[in-house]
Tab-separated table of C-alpha atoms in Angstrom:
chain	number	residue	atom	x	y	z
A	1	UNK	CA	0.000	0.000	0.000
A	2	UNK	CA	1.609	2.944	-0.744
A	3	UNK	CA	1.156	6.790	0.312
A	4	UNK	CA	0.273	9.370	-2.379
A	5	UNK	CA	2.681	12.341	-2.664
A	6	UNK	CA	0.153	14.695	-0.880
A	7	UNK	CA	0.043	13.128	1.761
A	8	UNK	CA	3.682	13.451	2.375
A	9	UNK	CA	4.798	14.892	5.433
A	10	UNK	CA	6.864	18.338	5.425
A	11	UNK	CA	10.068	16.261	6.327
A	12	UNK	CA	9.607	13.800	3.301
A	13	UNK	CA	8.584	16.746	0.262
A	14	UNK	CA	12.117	18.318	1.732
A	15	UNK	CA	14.037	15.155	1.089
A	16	UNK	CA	12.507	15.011	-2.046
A	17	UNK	CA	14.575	17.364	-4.063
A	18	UNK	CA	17.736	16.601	-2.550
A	19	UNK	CA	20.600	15.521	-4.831
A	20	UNK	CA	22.343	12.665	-3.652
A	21	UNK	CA	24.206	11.083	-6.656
A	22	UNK	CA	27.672	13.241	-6.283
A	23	UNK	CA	28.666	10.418	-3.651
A	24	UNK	CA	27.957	6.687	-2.073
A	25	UNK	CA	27.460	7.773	1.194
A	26	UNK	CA	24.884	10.369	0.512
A	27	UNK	CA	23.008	8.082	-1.633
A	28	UNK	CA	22.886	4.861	1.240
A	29	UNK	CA	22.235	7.856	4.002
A	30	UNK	CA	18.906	8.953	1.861
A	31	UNK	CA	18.074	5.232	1.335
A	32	UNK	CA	18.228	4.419	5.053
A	33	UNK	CA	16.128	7.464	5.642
A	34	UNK	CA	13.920	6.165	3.455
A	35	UNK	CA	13.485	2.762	5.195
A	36	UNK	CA	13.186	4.547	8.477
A	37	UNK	CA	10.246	6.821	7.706
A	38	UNK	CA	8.540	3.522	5.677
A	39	UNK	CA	8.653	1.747	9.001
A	40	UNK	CA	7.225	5.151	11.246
A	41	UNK	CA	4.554	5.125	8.469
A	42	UNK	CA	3.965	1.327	9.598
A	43	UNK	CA	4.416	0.337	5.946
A	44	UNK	CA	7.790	-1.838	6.169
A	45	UNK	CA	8.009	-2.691	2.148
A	46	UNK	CA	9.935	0.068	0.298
A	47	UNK	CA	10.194	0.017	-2.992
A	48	UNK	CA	12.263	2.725	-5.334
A	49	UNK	CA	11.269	4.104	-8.928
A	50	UNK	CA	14.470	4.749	-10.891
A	51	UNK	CA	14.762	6.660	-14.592
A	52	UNK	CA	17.154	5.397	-16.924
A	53	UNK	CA	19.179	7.746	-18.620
A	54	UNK	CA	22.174	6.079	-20.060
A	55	UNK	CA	24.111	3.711	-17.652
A	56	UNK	CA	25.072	6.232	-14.730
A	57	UNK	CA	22.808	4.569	-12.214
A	58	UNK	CA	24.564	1.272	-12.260
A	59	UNK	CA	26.633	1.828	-8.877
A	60	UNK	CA	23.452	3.336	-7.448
A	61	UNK	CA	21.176	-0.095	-8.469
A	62	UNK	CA	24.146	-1.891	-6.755
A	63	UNK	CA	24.195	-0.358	-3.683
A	64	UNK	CA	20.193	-0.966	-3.695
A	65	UNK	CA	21.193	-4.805	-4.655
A	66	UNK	CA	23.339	-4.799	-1.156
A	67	UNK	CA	21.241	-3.409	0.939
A	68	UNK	CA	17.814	-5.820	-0.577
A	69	UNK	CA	15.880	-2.331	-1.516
A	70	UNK	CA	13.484	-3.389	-4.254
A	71	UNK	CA	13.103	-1.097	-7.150
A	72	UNK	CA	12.068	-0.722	-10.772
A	73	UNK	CA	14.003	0.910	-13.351
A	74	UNK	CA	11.538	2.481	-16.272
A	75	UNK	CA	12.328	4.227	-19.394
A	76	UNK	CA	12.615	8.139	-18.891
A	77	UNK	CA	9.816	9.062	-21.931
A	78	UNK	CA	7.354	6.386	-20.261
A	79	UNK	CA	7.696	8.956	-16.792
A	80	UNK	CA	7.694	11.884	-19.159
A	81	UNK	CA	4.831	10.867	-20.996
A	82	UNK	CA	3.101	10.378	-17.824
A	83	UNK	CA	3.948	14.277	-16.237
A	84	UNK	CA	2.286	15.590	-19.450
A	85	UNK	CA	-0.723	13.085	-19.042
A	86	UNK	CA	-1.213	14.790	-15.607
A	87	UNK	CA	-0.600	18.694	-17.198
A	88	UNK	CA	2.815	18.354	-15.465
A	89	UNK	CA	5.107	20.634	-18.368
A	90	UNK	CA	8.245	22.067	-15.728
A	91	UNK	CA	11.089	20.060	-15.009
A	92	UNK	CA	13.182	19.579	-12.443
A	93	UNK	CA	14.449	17.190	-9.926
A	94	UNK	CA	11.857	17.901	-6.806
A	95	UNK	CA	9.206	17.673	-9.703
A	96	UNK	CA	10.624	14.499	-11.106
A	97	UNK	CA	10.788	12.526	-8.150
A	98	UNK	CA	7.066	13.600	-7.795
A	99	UNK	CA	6.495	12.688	-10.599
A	100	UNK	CA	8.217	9.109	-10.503
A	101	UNK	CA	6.562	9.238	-6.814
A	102	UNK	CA	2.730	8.745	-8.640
A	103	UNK	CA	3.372	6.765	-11.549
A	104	UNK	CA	4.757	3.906	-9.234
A	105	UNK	CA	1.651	4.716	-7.182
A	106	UNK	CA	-0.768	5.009	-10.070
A	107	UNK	CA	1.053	1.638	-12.052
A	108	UNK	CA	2.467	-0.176	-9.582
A	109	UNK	CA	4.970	-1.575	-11.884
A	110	UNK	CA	7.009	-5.125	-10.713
A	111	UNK	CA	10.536	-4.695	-9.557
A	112	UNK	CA	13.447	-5.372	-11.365
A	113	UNK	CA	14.996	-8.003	-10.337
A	114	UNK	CA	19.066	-7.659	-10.170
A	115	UNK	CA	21.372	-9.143	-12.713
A	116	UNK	CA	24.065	-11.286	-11.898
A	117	UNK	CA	27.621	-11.118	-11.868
A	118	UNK	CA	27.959	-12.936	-14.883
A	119	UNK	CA	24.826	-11.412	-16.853
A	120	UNK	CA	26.832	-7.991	-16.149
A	121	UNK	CA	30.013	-8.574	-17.119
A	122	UNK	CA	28.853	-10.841	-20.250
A	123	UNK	CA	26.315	-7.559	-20.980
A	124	UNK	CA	29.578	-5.398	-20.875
A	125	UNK	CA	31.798	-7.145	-23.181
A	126	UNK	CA	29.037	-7.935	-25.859
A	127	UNK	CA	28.189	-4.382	-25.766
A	128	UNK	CA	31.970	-2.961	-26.201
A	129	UNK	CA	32.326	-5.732	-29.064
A	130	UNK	CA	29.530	-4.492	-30.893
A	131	UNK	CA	30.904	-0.692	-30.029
A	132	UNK	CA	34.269	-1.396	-31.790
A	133	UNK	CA	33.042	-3.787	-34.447
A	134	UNK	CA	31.279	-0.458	-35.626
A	135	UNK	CA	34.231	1.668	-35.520
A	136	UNK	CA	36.584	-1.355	-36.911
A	137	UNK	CA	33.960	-1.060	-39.561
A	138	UNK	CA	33.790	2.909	-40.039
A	139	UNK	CA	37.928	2.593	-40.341
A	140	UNK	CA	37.885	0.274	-42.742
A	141	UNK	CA	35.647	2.477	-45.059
A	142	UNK	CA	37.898	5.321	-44.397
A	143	UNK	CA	41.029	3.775	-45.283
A	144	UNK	CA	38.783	2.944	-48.881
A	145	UNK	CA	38.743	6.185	-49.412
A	146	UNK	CA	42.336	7.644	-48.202
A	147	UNK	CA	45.222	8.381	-50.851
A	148	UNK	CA	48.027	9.447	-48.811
A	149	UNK	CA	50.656	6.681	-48.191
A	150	UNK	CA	51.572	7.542	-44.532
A	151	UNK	CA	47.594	7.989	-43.868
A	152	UNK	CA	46.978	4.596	-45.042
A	153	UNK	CA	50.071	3.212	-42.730
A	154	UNK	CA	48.316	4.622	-39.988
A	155	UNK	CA	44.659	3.056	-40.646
A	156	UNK	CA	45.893	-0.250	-41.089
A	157	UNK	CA	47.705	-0.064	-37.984
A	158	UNK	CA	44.431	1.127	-36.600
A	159	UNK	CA	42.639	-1.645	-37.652
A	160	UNK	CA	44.705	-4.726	-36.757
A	161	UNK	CA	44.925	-3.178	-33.126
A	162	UNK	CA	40.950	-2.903	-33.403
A	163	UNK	CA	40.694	-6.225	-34.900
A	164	UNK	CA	42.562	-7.416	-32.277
A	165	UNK	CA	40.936	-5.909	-29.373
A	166	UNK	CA	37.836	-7.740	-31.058
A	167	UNK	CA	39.239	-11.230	-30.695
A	168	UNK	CA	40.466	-10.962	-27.038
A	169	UNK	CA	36.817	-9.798	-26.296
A	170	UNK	CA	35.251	-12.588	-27.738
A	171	UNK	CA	37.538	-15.085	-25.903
A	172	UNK	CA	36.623	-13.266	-22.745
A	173	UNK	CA	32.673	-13.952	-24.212
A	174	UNK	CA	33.684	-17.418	-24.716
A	175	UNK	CA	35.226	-17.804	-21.708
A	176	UNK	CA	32.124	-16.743	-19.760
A	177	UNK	CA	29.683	-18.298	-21.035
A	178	UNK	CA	31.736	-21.609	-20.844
A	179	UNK	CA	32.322	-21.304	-17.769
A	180	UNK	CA	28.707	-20.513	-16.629
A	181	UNK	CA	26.285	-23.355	-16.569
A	182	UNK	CA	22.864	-21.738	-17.088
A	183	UNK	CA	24.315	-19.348	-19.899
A	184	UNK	CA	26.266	-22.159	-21.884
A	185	UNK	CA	23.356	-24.347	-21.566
A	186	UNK	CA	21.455	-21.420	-23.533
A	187	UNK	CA	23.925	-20.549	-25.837
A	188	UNK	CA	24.323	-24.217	-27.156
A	189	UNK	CA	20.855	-24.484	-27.447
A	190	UNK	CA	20.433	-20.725	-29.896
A	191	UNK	CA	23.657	-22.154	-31.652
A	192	UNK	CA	21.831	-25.173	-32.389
A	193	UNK	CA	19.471	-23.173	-35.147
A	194	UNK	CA	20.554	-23.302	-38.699
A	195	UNK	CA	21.294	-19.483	-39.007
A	196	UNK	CA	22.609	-18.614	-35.023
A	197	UNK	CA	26.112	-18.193	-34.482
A	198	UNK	CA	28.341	-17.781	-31.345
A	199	UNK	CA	27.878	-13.907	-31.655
A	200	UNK	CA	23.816	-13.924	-32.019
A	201	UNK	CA	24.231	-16.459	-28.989
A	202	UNK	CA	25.811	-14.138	-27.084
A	203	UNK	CA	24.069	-10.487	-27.722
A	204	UNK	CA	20.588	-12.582	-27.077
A	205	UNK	CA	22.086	-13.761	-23.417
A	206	UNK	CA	23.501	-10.207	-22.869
A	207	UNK	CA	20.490	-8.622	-24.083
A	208	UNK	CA	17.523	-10.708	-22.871
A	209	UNK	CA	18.402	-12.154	-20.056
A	210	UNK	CA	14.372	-12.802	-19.906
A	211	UNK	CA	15.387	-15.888	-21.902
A	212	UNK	CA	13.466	-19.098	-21.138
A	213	UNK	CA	10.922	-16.823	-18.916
A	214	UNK	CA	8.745	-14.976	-21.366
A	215	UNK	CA	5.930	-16.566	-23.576
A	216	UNK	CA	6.228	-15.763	-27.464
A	217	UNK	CA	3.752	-12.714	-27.082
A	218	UNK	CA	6.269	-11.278	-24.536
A	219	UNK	CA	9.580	-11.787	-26.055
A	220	UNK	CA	8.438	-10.320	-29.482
A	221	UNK	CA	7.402	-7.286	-27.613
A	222	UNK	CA	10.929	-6.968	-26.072
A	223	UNK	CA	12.802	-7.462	-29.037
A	224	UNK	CA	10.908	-4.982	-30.228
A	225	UNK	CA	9.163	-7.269	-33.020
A	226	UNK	CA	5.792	-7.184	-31.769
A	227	UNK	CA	3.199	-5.621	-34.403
A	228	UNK	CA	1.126	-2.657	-32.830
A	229	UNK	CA	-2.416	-1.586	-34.053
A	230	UNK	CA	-3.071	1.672	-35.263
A	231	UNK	CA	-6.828	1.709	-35.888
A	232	UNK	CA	-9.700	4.208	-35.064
A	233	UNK	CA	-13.315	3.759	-35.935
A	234	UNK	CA	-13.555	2.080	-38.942
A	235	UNK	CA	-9.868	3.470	-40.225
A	236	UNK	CA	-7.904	-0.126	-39.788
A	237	UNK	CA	-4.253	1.190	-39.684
A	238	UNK	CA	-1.249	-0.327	-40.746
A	239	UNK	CA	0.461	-2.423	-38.179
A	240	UNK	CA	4.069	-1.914	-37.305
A	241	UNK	CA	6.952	-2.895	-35.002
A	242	UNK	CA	7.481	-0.445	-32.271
A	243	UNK	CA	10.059	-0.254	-29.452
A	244	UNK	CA	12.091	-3.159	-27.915
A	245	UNK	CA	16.077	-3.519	-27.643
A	246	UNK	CA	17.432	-2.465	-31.022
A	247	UNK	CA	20.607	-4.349	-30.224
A	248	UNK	CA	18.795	-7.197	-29.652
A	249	UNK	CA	16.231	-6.918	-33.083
A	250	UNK	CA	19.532	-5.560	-35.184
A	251	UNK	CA	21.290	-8.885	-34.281
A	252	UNK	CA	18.382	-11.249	-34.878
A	253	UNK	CA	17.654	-9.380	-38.664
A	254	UNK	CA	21.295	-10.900	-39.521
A	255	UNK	CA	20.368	-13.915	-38.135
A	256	UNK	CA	16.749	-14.290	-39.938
A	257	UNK	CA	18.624	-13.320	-42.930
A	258	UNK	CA	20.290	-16.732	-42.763
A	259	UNK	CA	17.917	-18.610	-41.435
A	260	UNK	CA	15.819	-18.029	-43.931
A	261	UNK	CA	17.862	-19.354	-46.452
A	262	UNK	CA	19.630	-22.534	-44.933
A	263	UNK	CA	17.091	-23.355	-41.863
A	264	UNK	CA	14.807	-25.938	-43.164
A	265	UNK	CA	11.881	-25.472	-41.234
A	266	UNK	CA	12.423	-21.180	-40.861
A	267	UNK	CA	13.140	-21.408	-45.072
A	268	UNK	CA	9.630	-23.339	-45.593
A	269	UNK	CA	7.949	-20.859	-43.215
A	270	UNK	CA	9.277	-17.595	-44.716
A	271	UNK	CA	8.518	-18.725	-48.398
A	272	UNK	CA	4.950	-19.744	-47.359
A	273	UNK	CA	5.005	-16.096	-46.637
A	274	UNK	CA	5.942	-14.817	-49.649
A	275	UNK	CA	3.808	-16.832	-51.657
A	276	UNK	CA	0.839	-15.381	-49.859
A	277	UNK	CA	2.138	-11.605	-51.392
A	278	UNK	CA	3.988	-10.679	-47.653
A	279	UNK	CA	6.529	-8.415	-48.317
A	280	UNK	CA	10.175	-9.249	-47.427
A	281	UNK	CA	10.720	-7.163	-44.692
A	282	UNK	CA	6.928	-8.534	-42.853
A	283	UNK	CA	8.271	-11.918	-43.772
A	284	UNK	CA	11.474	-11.377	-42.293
A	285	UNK	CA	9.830	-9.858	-38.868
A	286	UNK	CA	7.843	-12.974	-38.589
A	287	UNK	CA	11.047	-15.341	-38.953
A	288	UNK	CA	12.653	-12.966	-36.180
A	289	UNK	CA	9.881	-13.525	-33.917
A	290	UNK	CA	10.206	-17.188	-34.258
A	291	UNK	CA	13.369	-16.948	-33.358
A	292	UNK	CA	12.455	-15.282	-30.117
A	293	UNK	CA	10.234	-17.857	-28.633
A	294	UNK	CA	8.115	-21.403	-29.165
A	295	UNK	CA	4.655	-22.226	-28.923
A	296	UNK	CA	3.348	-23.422	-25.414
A	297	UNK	CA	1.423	-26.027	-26.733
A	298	UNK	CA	4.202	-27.630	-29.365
A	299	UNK	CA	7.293	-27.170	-27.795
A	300	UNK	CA	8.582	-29.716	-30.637
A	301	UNK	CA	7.229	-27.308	-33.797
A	302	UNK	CA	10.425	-25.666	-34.454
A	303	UNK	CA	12.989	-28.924	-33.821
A	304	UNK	CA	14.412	-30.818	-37.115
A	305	UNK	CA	16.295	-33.364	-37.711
A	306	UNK	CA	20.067	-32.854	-39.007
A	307	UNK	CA	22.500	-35.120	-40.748
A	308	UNK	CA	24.338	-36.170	-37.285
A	309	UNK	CA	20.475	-37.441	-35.661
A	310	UNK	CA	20.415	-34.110	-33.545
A	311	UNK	CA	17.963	-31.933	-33.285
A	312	UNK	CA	17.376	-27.885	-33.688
A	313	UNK	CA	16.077	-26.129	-31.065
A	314	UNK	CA	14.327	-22.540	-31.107
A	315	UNK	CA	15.176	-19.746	-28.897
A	316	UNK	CA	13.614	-20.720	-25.428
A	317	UNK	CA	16.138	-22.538	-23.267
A	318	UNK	CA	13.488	-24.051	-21.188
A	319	UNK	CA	9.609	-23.915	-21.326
A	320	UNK	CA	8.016	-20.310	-20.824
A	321	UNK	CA	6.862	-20.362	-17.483
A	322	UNK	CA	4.247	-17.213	-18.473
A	323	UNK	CA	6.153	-14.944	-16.128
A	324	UNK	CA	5.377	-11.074	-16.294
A	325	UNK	CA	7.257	-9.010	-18.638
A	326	UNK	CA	7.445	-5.492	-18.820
A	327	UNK	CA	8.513	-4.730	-22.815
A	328	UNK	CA	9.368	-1.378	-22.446
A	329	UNK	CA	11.138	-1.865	-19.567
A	330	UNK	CA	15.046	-1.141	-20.666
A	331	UNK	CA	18.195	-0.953	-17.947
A	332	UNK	CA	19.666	2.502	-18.374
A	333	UNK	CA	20.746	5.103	-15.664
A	334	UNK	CA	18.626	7.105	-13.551
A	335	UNK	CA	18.041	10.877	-13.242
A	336	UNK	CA	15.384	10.828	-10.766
A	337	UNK	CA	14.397	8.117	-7.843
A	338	UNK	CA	11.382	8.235	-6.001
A	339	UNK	CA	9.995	5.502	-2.999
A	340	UNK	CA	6.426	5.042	-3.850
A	341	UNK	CA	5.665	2.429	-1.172
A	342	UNK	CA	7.184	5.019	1.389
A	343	UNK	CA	6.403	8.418	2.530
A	344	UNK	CA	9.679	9.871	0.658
A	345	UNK	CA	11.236	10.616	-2.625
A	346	UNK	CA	14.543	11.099	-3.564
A	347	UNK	CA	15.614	13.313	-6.784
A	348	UNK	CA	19.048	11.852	-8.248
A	349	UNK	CA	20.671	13.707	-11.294
């Protein structure tokens, strides 16, 4: 049960705009606070709404971890969207964690639950491989286009030291993932599909660690592959993919790509598709989403048999359990926390 924001007492709307991120201390001194007026208040469950905004929040979510402080971590234009849904058009942080304050109260959402060790770290190193197989990639389109001898010198250089920054991260990826048994268990089951490779493997482990826990309707939604409506009346819209991880949905378009040529059960499908007039792209989407999850009821729909008498598996590691989902939910850094299960907020830049 949680207290709305006007019914804060003077003590809690002053702790409200405080600024606590410039240090630990300051930020585990406003979180005790906040336990200790939840338990005055007789409510004993605290629970903290945190904005992402780009990765700074990640010692702060930590500390929370430690000290076994739930909280939920929601994208900054979902809050945003929200103040100007309630006429709310100034900004700032005593507004913000007001504002973070009621839309925990007024959507209760679930909190996120902490990644591991191991979900972290593999999360970092996918990211910084995709980050420099990008530049690597941006250099080697530059040095197409460069005339000068000494110029050149230098961008090869470049490259083979990029190149080889590449390779040491994905034998740290390796590594991991060997080494853990839930996410190698995973990763040889995606690398079983005709058109997954180690690196798909490992972006959809780093990226949805969700995997095995979502039903197909979910995952799609989080990969961002999930077709919206757009209707009104009688005016039937055109339907179209909205949102998700774009990491994630970039790295599963290369693998559709190749699945739809060379999987035999993902080739048949996508065809079928284009013989009913689909266009590429829809057809493409759909393989993608089958890539994200199987059916409930025919867990065996997706498996074929291969030339050694194994089997391909689809995405899910294990059967969906139908757990809750929240697809717009993306880990980020936070600007503004608020308790909404507690008499107090707490603005963070």
């Amino acid at each position: 049960m949680c207290v709305p924001p006007e019914d804060w007492p003077p003590a809690a709307v002053s702790a409200a705009g405080r600024e606590i991120t410039r240090s630990h201390a300051r930020q585990m001194v406003a979180i005790r606070e906040a336990k200790r007026v939840a338990l005055k208040a007789g409510k004993p469950s605290v629970q903290l709404i945190c904005e992402a905004s780009g990765g700074y929040e990640q010692p702060l979510l930590e500390s929370l971890a430690e000290q076994e402080v739930a909280v939920t971590l929601v994208q900054a234009v979902r809050v945003r969207q929200y103040a100007r849904a309630a006429g709310i058009l100034a900004k700032t942080d005593r507004i913000d964690a007001r504002v973070l304050a009621a839309f925990g109260a007024a959507l209760r959402p679930k909190a996120t639950p902490p990644l591991s060790r191991q979900q972290k770290r593999l999360r970092e190193l996918e990211s910084q491989r995709r980050h420099l197989s990008q530049v690597l990639r941006a250099e080697e389109n530059r040095l197409a286009q460069l005339q000068c001898t000494e110029l050149r010198s230098l961008g090869r250089s470049l490259i083979n030291k990029i190149q080889k920054q590449i390779d040491a991260i994905e034998e740290c990826i390796s590594s991991l993932i060997a080494q853990d048994q839930t996410l190698c268990t995973k990763a040889q089951k995606l690398t079983a599909i005709t058109g997954v490779g180690a690196r798909t493997a490992a972006l959809v482990l780093a990226q949805m660690p969700e995997l095995g826990q979502l039903n197909r309707r979910q995952a799609a939604a989080l990969a961002g592959l999930a077709p919206f409506n757009h209707d009104s009346g009688s005016l039937r819209g055109r339907r179209a993919i909205f949102g998700g991880r774009r990491a994630l949905r970039s790295g599963l378009y290369m693998a559709a790509l190749a699945a739809a040529r060379y999987n035999p059960i993902l080739s048949r499908f996508y065809q079928r598709l284009r013989a009913k007039g689909k266009p590429h792209q829809l057809a493409l989407t759909a393989v993608m989403r089958k890539l994200t999850a199987r059916p409930q009821s025919h867990p065996q729909a997706f498996r074929a048999p291969l030339e050694n008498n194994t089997v391909t598996y689809d995405v899910c590691a294990e059967h969906c359990t139908g757990g809750c989902c929240q697809p717009l939910l993306r880990l980020g850094s936070a600007r503004a926390l608020a308790c909404w299960r507690a008499p107090l907020a707490i603005a963070v830049q």
